[in-house]
Amino acid sequence: GQNIDQPTEMTATEGAIVQINCTYQTSGFNGLFWYQQHAGEAPTFLSYNVLDGLEEKGRFSSFLSRSKGYSYLLLKELQMKDSASYLCAVSTNAGKSTFGDGTTLTVKP
Amino acid sequence: DAGVIQSPRHEVTEMGQEVTLRCKPISGHDYLFWYRQTMMRGLELLIYFNNNVPIDDSGMPEDRFSAKMPNASFSTLKIQPSEPRDSAVYFCASSQIWTASVTGYTFGSGTRLTVV
């Protein structure tokens, strides 16, 4: 089975940088996804990592270490609209992903 | 493309009634997933299809739940009989294996089911 851990809640200030961690234990690994989910809405895709290292996409970056079973999502220049839940999801075979419980980020002025 | 389309958006039903949720995936996507989201259990995978064939239904809670995909553009999730503990948001998502690393899954807007 899979075990995916994320902090439940985080708070940060507008304009700051925040790092959301995700650790996982899986039997087989085929990539790690990050999704953003605003309250009352569907999850939307943010990033995908399958090789070790950092992937940068504008204000958002995602890092992966397969040997440590560890990933993080880095959000820079936080905006109020970044207040949402951030879901880490691990793909363990072609097409199927298991989601963590999500980290609720609150951005304060 | 209009994205993944789910219906209805909201459903309120009485315990014991049959509930049918519907999903139209994005054209050309070869994978379709049914997830359920609750505060207690997060986002759980119920079942997924590849090219209309069910691949893994190990997440289906019990025999009261069933899912079908009669063709590439339509899937249903049925609960019969429904129980209050089935109350949740049910998401349908689709993806294309060769572009999943770029676009991930595309989720529908979800169906909020309330069983009273």
PDB file of C-alpha atoms in Angstrom:
ATOM      1  CA  GLY A   1       0.000   0.000   0.000  1.00  0.00           C
ATOM      2  CA  GLN A   2       0.906   3.655   0.044  1.00  0.00           C
ATOM      3  CA  ASN A   3       1.492   6.040   2.913  1.00  0.00           C
ATOM      4  CA  ILE A   4       1.574   9.760   2.118  1.00  0.00           C
ATOM      5  CA  ASP A   5       2.138  12.399   4.802  1.00  0.00           C
ATOM      6  CA  GLN A   6       1.655  16.150   4.613  1.00  0.00           C
ATOM      7  CA  PRO A   7       1.181  18.779   7.318  1.00  0.00           C
ATOM      8  CA  THR A   8      -2.485  19.471   7.919  1.00  0.00           C
ATOM      9  CA  GLU A   9      -2.313  23.243   8.040  1.00  0.00           C
ATOM     10  CA  MET A  10       0.131  26.079   7.368  1.00  0.00           C
ATOM     11  CA  THR A  11      -0.098  29.836   7.633  1.00  0.00           C
ATOM     12  CA  ALA A  12       2.047  32.389   5.823  1.00  0.00           C
ATOM     13  CA  THR A  13       2.117  36.095   5.072  1.00  0.00           C
ATOM     14  CA  GLU A  14       1.367  37.728   1.741  1.00  0.00           C
ATOM     15  CA  GLY A  15       4.580  38.247  -0.231  1.00  0.00           C
ATOM     16  CA  ALA A  16       6.488  35.578   1.692  1.00  0.00           C
ATOM     17  CA  ILE A  17       7.767  32.137   0.663  1.00  0.00           C
ATOM     18  CA  VAL A  18       6.276  28.891   1.975  1.00  0.00           C
ATOM     19  CA  GLN A  19       7.413  25.281   1.591  1.00  0.00           C
ATOM     20  CA  ILE A  20       4.908  22.435   1.848  1.00  0.00           C
ATOM     21  CA  ASN A  21       6.483  19.042   2.467  1.00  0.00           C
ATOM     22  CA  CYS A  22       5.292  15.599   1.453  1.00  0.00           C
ATOM     23  CA  THR A  23       6.811  12.266   2.438  1.00  0.00           C
ATOM     24  CA  TYR A  24       5.715   8.984   0.961  1.00  0.00           C
ATOM     25  CA  GLN A  25       6.251   5.256   1.181  1.00  0.00           C
ATOM     26  CA  THR A  26       5.067   3.281  -1.804  1.00  0.00           C
ATOM     27  CA  SER A  27       5.510  -0.059  -3.488  1.00  0.00           C
ATOM     28  CA  GLY A  28       6.608   1.159  -6.878  1.00  0.00           C
ATOM     29  CA  PHE A  29       6.928   4.769  -7.990  1.00  0.00           C
ATOM     30  CA  ASN A  30       5.935   6.382 -11.269  1.00  0.00           C
ATOM     31  CA  GLY A  31       5.983  10.077 -10.428  1.00  0.00           C
ATOM     32  CA  LEU A  32       4.651  12.615  -7.941  1.00  0.00           C
ATOM     33  CA  PHE A  33       2.000  15.250  -8.609  1.00  0.00           C
ATOM     34  CA  TRP A  34       0.997  18.415  -6.770  1.00  0.00           C
ATOM     35  CA  TYR A  35      -2.548  19.758  -7.076  1.00  0.00           C
ATOM     36  CA  GLN A  36      -4.211  22.907  -5.761  1.00  0.00           C
ATOM     37  CA  GLN A  37      -7.787  22.812  -4.505  1.00  0.00           C
ATOM     38  CA  HIS A  38      -9.723  25.923  -3.522  1.00  0.00           C
ATOM     39  CA  ALA A  39     -12.607  25.446  -1.119  1.00  0.00           C
ATOM     40  CA  GLY A  40     -15.655  24.076  -2.874  1.00  0.00           C
ATOM     41  CA  GLU A  41     -13.806  23.459  -6.124  1.00  0.00           C
ATOM     42  CA  ALA A  42     -12.086  20.595  -7.898  1.00  0.00           C
ATOM     43  CA  PRO A  43      -8.336  19.929  -7.650  1.00  0.00           C
ATOM     44  CA  THR A  44      -6.250  21.473 -10.439  1.00  0.00           C
ATOM     45  CA  PHE A  45      -2.854  20.243 -11.607  1.00  0.00           C
ATOM     46  CA  LEU A  46       0.233  22.211 -10.542  1.00  0.00           C
ATOM     47  CA  SER A  47       3.308  20.075 -11.175  1.00  0.00           C
ATOM     48  CA  TYR A  48       4.784  16.648 -11.849  1.00  0.00           C
ATOM     49  CA  ASN A  49       8.187  15.229 -10.826  1.00  0.00           C
ATOM     50  CA  VAL A  50       9.558  11.841 -11.779  1.00  0.00           C
ATOM     51  CA  LEU A  51      13.310  12.543 -11.624  1.00  0.00           C
ATOM     52  CA  ASP A  52      15.224  13.913  -8.651  1.00  0.00           C
ATOM     53  CA  GLY A  53      15.610  17.660  -8.557  1.00  0.00           C
ATOM     54  CA  LEU A  54      13.744  20.901  -8.790  1.00  0.00           C
ATOM     55  CA  GLU A  55      11.117  21.822 -11.377  1.00  0.00           C
ATOM     56  CA  GLU A  56      10.294  25.515 -11.579  1.00  0.00           C
ATOM     57  CA  LYS A  57       7.079  26.980 -12.955  1.00  0.00           C
ATOM     58  CA  GLY A  58       6.725  30.667 -12.324  1.00  0.00           C
ATOM     59  CA  ARG A  59       6.031  31.337  -8.651  1.00  0.00           C
ATOM     60  CA  PHE A  60       5.675  27.593  -7.949  1.00  0.00           C
ATOM     61  CA  SER A  61       8.505  25.043  -7.782  1.00  0.00           C
ATOM     62  CA  SER A  62       8.453  21.379  -6.868  1.00  0.00           C
ATOM     63  CA  PHE A  63      11.323  19.229  -5.636  1.00  0.00           C
ATOM     64  CA  LEU A  64      11.716  15.459  -5.506  1.00  0.00           C
ATOM     65  CA  SER A  65      14.144  13.076  -3.820  1.00  0.00           C
ATOM     66  CA  ARG A  66      13.218   9.502  -4.703  1.00  0.00           C
ATOM     67  CA  SER A  67      15.810   7.949  -2.386  1.00  0.00           C
ATOM     68  CA  LYS A  68      14.331   9.821   0.582  1.00  0.00           C
ATOM     69  CA  GLY A  69      10.688   9.471  -0.458  1.00  0.00           C
ATOM     70  CA  TYR A  70      10.378  13.225  -0.135  1.00  0.00           C
ATOM     71  CA  SER A  71       8.964  16.110  -2.106  1.00  0.00           C
ATOM     72  CA  TYR A  72       8.156  19.734  -1.449  1.00  0.00           C
ATOM     73  CA  LEU A  73       6.156  22.455  -3.131  1.00  0.00           C
ATOM     74  CA  LEU A  74       7.638  25.937  -2.869  1.00  0.00           C
ATOM     75  CA  LEU A  75       5.383  28.947  -3.338  1.00  0.00           C
ATOM     76  CA  LYS A  76       7.061  32.333  -3.748  1.00  0.00           C
ATOM     77  CA  GLU A  77       5.662  35.859  -3.552  1.00  0.00           C
ATOM     78  CA  LEU A  78       2.534  34.579  -1.874  1.00  0.00           C
ATOM     79  CA  GLN A  79      -0.769  36.123  -2.854  1.00  0.00           C
ATOM     80  CA  MET A  80      -4.103  35.987  -1.070  1.00  0.00           C
ATOM     81  CA  LYS A  81      -5.472  33.833  -3.870  1.00  0.00           C
ATOM     82  CA  ASP A  82      -2.917  31.129  -2.978  1.00  0.00           C
ATOM     83  CA  SER A  83      -5.001  30.296   0.091  1.00  0.00           C
ATOM     84  CA  ALA A  84      -6.119  26.755  -0.749  1.00  0.00           C
ATOM     85  CA  SER A  85      -5.476  23.115  -0.027  1.00  0.00           C
ATOM     86  CA  TYR A  86      -2.377  21.597  -1.653  1.00  0.00           C
ATOM     87  CA  LEU A  87      -2.502  17.887  -2.408  1.00  0.00           C
ATOM     88  CA  CYS A  88       0.473  15.621  -2.955  1.00  0.00           C
ATOM     89  CA  ALA A  89      -0.311  12.564  -5.113  1.00  0.00           C
ATOM     90  CA  VAL A  90       1.905   9.593  -5.889  1.00  0.00           C
ATOM     91  CA  SER A  91       1.536   7.569  -9.073  1.00  0.00           C
ATOM     92  CA  THR A  92       2.543   3.953  -8.585  1.00  0.00           C
ATOM     93  CA  ASN A  93       1.605   2.413 -11.886  1.00  0.00           C
ATOM     94  CA  ALA A  94       0.438   3.626 -15.248  1.00  0.00           C
ATOM     95  CA  GLY A  95      -2.464   5.995 -14.708  1.00  0.00           C
ATOM     96  CA  LYS A  96      -3.302   5.492 -11.015  1.00  0.00           C
ATOM     97  CA  SER A  97      -2.544   8.085  -8.304  1.00  0.00           C
ATOM     98  CA  THR A  98      -3.012   8.008  -4.544  1.00  0.00           C
ATOM     99  CA  PHE A  99      -3.569  11.362  -2.834  1.00  0.00           C
ATOM    100  CA  GLY A 100      -2.381  12.638   0.505  1.00  0.00           C
ATOM    101  CA  ASP A 101      -4.875  14.338   2.817  1.00  0.00           C
ATOM    102  CA  GLY A 102      -3.734  17.780   1.707  1.00  0.00           C
ATOM    103  CA  THR A 103      -2.243  20.829   3.402  1.00  0.00           C
ATOM    104  CA  THR A 104      -4.540  23.796   3.979  1.00  0.00           C
ATOM    105  CA  LEU A 105      -2.566  26.987   3.405  1.00  0.00           C
ATOM    106  CA  THR A 106      -3.862  30.274   4.750  1.00  0.00           C
ATOM    107  CA  VAL A 107      -2.241  33.442   3.427  1.00  0.00           C
ATOM    108  CA  LYS A 108      -2.655  36.462   5.688  1.00  0.00           C
ATOM    109  CA  PRO A 109      -2.181  40.113   4.761  1.00  0.00           C
TER     110      PRO A 109
ATOM    111  CA  ASP B   1     -12.948  21.166 -24.981  1.00  0.00           C
ATOM    112  CA  ALA B   2     -15.474  21.771 -22.174  1.00  0.00           C
ATOM    113  CA  GLY B   3     -13.461  19.728 -19.712  1.00  0.00           C
ATOM    114  CA  VAL B   4     -14.757  16.840 -17.641  1.00  0.00           C
ATOM    115  CA  ILE B   5     -18.505  17.193 -17.187  1.00  0.00           C
ATOM    116  CA  GLN B   6     -20.300  15.749 -14.184  1.00  0.00           C
ATOM    117  CA  SER B   7     -23.970  15.690 -13.357  1.00  0.00           C
ATOM    118  CA  PRO B   8     -25.784  16.436 -11.213  1.00  0.00           C
ATOM    119  CA  ARG B   9     -23.831  19.108  -9.285  1.00  0.00           C
ATOM    120  CA  HIS B  10     -25.854  18.495  -6.152  1.00  0.00           C
ATOM    121  CA  GLU B  11     -27.978  15.535  -5.133  1.00  0.00           C
ATOM    122  CA  VAL B  12     -30.042  15.157  -1.984  1.00  0.00           C
ATOM    123  CA  THR B  13     -31.702  11.810  -1.504  1.00  0.00           C
ATOM    124  CA  GLU B  14     -33.267   9.732   1.196  1.00  0.00           C
ATOM    125  CA  MET B  15     -31.589   6.729   2.693  1.00  0.00           C
ATOM    126  CA  GLY B  16     -32.371   3.592   0.733  1.00  0.00           C
ATOM    127  CA  GLN B  17     -32.830   5.329  -2.602  1.00  0.00           C
ATOM    128  CA  GLU B  18     -30.736   4.643  -5.694  1.00  0.00           C
ATOM    129  CA  VAL B  19     -28.332   7.352  -6.784  1.00  0.00           C
ATOM    130  CA  THR B  20     -26.665   7.605 -10.192  1.00  0.00           C
ATOM    131  CA  LEU B  21     -23.788   9.975 -10.852  1.00  0.00           C
ATOM    132  CA  ARG B  22     -22.701  10.722 -14.412  1.00  0.00           C
ATOM    133  CA  CYS B  23     -19.442  11.735 -16.040  1.00  0.00           C
ATOM    134  CA  LYS B  24     -18.305  12.716 -19.518  1.00  0.00           C
ATOM    135  CA  PRO B  25     -14.491  12.661 -19.802  1.00  0.00           C
ATOM    136  CA  ILE B  26     -12.381  14.813 -22.072  1.00  0.00           C
ATOM    137  CA  SER B  27     -12.382  13.496 -25.616  1.00  0.00           C
ATOM    138  CA  GLY B  28      -9.249  11.470 -26.334  1.00  0.00           C
ATOM    139  CA  HIS B  29      -8.468  10.715 -22.707  1.00  0.00           C
ATOM    140  CA  ASP B  30      -7.973   6.995 -22.156  1.00  0.00           C
ATOM    141  CA  TYR B  31      -8.175   6.914 -18.357  1.00  0.00           C
ATOM    142  CA  LEU B  32     -11.204   7.723 -16.207  1.00  0.00           C
ATOM    143  CA  PHE B  33     -11.221   7.826 -12.413  1.00  0.00           C
ATOM    144  CA  TRP B  34     -13.919   8.068  -9.777  1.00  0.00           C
ATOM    145  CA  TYR B  35     -12.818   9.636  -6.474  1.00  0.00           C
ATOM    146  CA  ARG B  36     -14.732  10.407  -3.296  1.00  0.00           C
ATOM    147  CA  GLN B  37     -13.737  13.257  -0.981  1.00  0.00           C
ATOM    148  CA  THR B  38     -14.711  13.695   2.654  1.00  0.00           C
ATOM    149  CA  MET B  39     -13.191  15.673   5.505  1.00  0.00           C
ATOM    150  CA  MET B  40     -12.415  12.492   7.404  1.00  0.00           C
ATOM    151  CA  ARG B  41     -10.898  10.388   4.615  1.00  0.00           C
ATOM    152  CA  GLY B  42      -9.647  12.918   2.090  1.00  0.00           C
ATOM    153  CA  LEU B  43      -9.642  12.052  -1.616  1.00  0.00           C
ATOM    154  CA  GLU B  44     -10.104   8.317  -2.097  1.00  0.00           C
ATOM    155  CA  LEU B  45      -9.877   6.442  -5.389  1.00  0.00           C
ATOM    156  CA  LEU B  46     -12.944   4.271  -5.880  1.00  0.00           C
ATOM    157  CA  ILE B  47     -12.375   2.780  -9.331  1.00  0.00           C
ATOM    158  CA  TYR B  48     -10.600   3.559 -12.572  1.00  0.00           C
ATOM    159  CA  PHE B  49     -10.980   2.579 -16.203  1.00  0.00           C
ATOM    160  CA  ASN B  50      -8.511   2.335 -19.071  1.00  0.00           C
ATOM    161  CA  ASN B  51     -10.030   2.353 -22.553  1.00  0.00           C
ATOM    162  CA  ASN B  52     -13.477   1.738 -20.999  1.00  0.00           C
ATOM    163  CA  VAL B  53     -12.299  -1.378 -19.110  1.00  0.00           C
ATOM    164  CA  PRO B  54     -12.352  -1.366 -15.281  1.00  0.00           C
ATOM    165  CA  ILE B  55      -8.777  -1.879 -14.085  1.00  0.00           C
ATOM    166  CA  ASP B  56      -8.943  -1.529 -10.313  1.00  0.00           C
ATOM    167  CA  ASP B  57     -12.106  -1.383  -8.228  1.00  0.00           C
ATOM    168  CA  SER B  58     -10.452  -2.191  -4.902  1.00  0.00           C
ATOM    169  CA  GLY B  59     -11.491   1.200  -3.550  1.00  0.00           C
ATOM    170  CA  MET B  60     -15.206   0.597  -4.007  1.00  0.00           C
ATOM    171  CA  PRO B  61     -16.504   0.491  -0.434  1.00  0.00           C
ATOM    172  CA  GLU B  62     -18.968  -2.366  -0.816  1.00  0.00           C
ATOM    173  CA  ASP B  63     -21.379  -4.084  -3.132  1.00  0.00           C
ATOM    174  CA  ARG B  64     -23.778  -1.162  -2.947  1.00  0.00           C
ATOM    175  CA  PHE B  65     -21.423   0.718  -5.266  1.00  0.00           C
ATOM    176  CA  SER B  66     -21.067  -0.072  -8.956  1.00  0.00           C
ATOM    177  CA  ALA B  67     -19.547   1.752 -11.927  1.00  0.00           C
ATOM    178  CA  LYS B  68     -19.798   1.344 -15.659  1.00  0.00           C
ATOM    179  CA  MET B  69     -18.205   2.857 -18.724  1.00  0.00           C
ATOM    180  CA  PRO B  70     -20.227   1.728 -21.744  1.00  0.00           C
ATOM    181  CA  ASN B  71     -18.234   3.903 -24.151  1.00  0.00           C
ATOM    182  CA  ALA B  72     -15.334   6.328 -24.257  1.00  0.00           C
ATOM    183  CA  SER B  73     -17.504   9.368 -23.575  1.00  0.00           C
ATOM    184  CA  PHE B  74     -19.663   8.283 -20.654  1.00  0.00           C
ATOM    185  CA  SER B  75     -19.387   6.690 -17.223  1.00  0.00           C
ATOM    186  CA  THR B  76     -21.763   6.197 -14.311  1.00  0.00           C
ATOM    187  CA  LEU B  77     -21.303   5.537 -10.612  1.00  0.00           C
ATOM    188  CA  LYS B  78     -24.333   4.014  -8.937  1.00  0.00           C
ATOM    189  CA  ILE B  79     -25.110   3.601  -5.255  1.00  0.00           C
ATOM    190  CA  GLN B  80     -27.972   1.274  -4.370  1.00  0.00           C
ATOM    191  CA  PRO B  81     -29.206   1.506  -1.674  1.00  0.00           C
ATOM    192  CA  SER B  82     -27.715   4.781  -0.471  1.00  0.00           C
ATOM    193  CA  GLU B  83     -26.809   5.394   3.182  1.00  0.00           C
ATOM    194  CA  PRO B  84     -26.038   8.599   5.126  1.00  0.00           C
ATOM    195  CA  ARG B  85     -22.343   7.638   5.334  1.00  0.00           C
ATOM    196  CA  ASP B  86     -22.176   7.871   1.531  1.00  0.00           C
ATOM    197  CA  SER B  87     -22.555  11.647   1.810  1.00  0.00           C
ATOM    198  CA  ALA B  88     -19.470  13.159   0.152  1.00  0.00           C
ATOM    199  CA  VAL B  89     -18.257  14.979  -2.932  1.00  0.00           C
ATOM    200  CA  TYR B  90     -17.734  12.556  -5.800  1.00  0.00           C
ATOM    201  CA  PHE B  91     -15.219  13.599  -8.429  1.00  0.00           C
ATOM    202  CA  CYS B  92     -14.680  12.156 -11.856  1.00  0.00           C
ATOM    203  CA  ALA B  93     -11.292  12.768 -13.487  1.00  0.00           C
ATOM    204  CA  SER B  94      -9.731  11.829 -16.793  1.00  0.00           C
ATOM    205  CA  SER B  95      -6.232  11.754 -18.247  1.00  0.00           C
ATOM    206  CA  GLN B  96      -4.258  10.706 -21.279  1.00  0.00           C
ATOM    207  CA  ILE B  97      -1.302   8.507 -20.383  1.00  0.00           C
ATOM    208  CA  TRP B  98       1.154  10.207 -22.712  1.00  0.00           C
ATOM    209  CA  THR B  99       0.356  13.738 -21.498  1.00  0.00           C
ATOM    210  CA  ALA B 100      -0.365  13.053 -17.819  1.00  0.00           C
ATOM    211  CA  SER B 101       3.078  14.330 -16.835  1.00  0.00           C
ATOM    212  CA  VAL B 102       2.273  17.689 -18.424  1.00  0.00           C
ATOM    213  CA  THR B 103      -1.377  18.100 -17.523  1.00  0.00           C
ATOM    214  CA  GLY B 104      -2.021  15.642 -14.704  1.00  0.00           C
ATOM    215  CA  TYR B 105      -5.584  14.584 -14.169  1.00  0.00           C
ATOM    216  CA  THR B 106      -8.412  16.894 -15.193  1.00  0.00           C
ATOM    217  CA  PHE B 107     -11.175  16.821 -12.615  1.00  0.00           C
ATOM    218  CA  GLY B 108     -14.832  17.520 -13.105  1.00  0.00           C
ATOM    219  CA  SER B 109     -16.622  19.974 -10.816  1.00  0.00           C
ATOM    220  CA  GLY B 110     -17.856  17.133  -8.637  1.00  0.00           C
ATOM    221  CA  THR B 111     -21.232  15.963  -7.386  1.00  0.00           C
ATOM    222  CA  ARG B 112     -22.065  16.861  -3.800  1.00  0.00           C
ATOM    223  CA  LEU B 113     -24.187  13.976  -2.505  1.00  0.00           C
ATOM    224  CA  THR B 114     -26.210  14.269   0.665  1.00  0.00           C
ATOM    225  CA  VAL B 115     -28.083  11.214   1.924  1.00  0.00           C
ATOM    226  CA  VAL B 116     -30.597  12.002   4.660  1.00  0.00           C
TER     227      VAL B 116
END
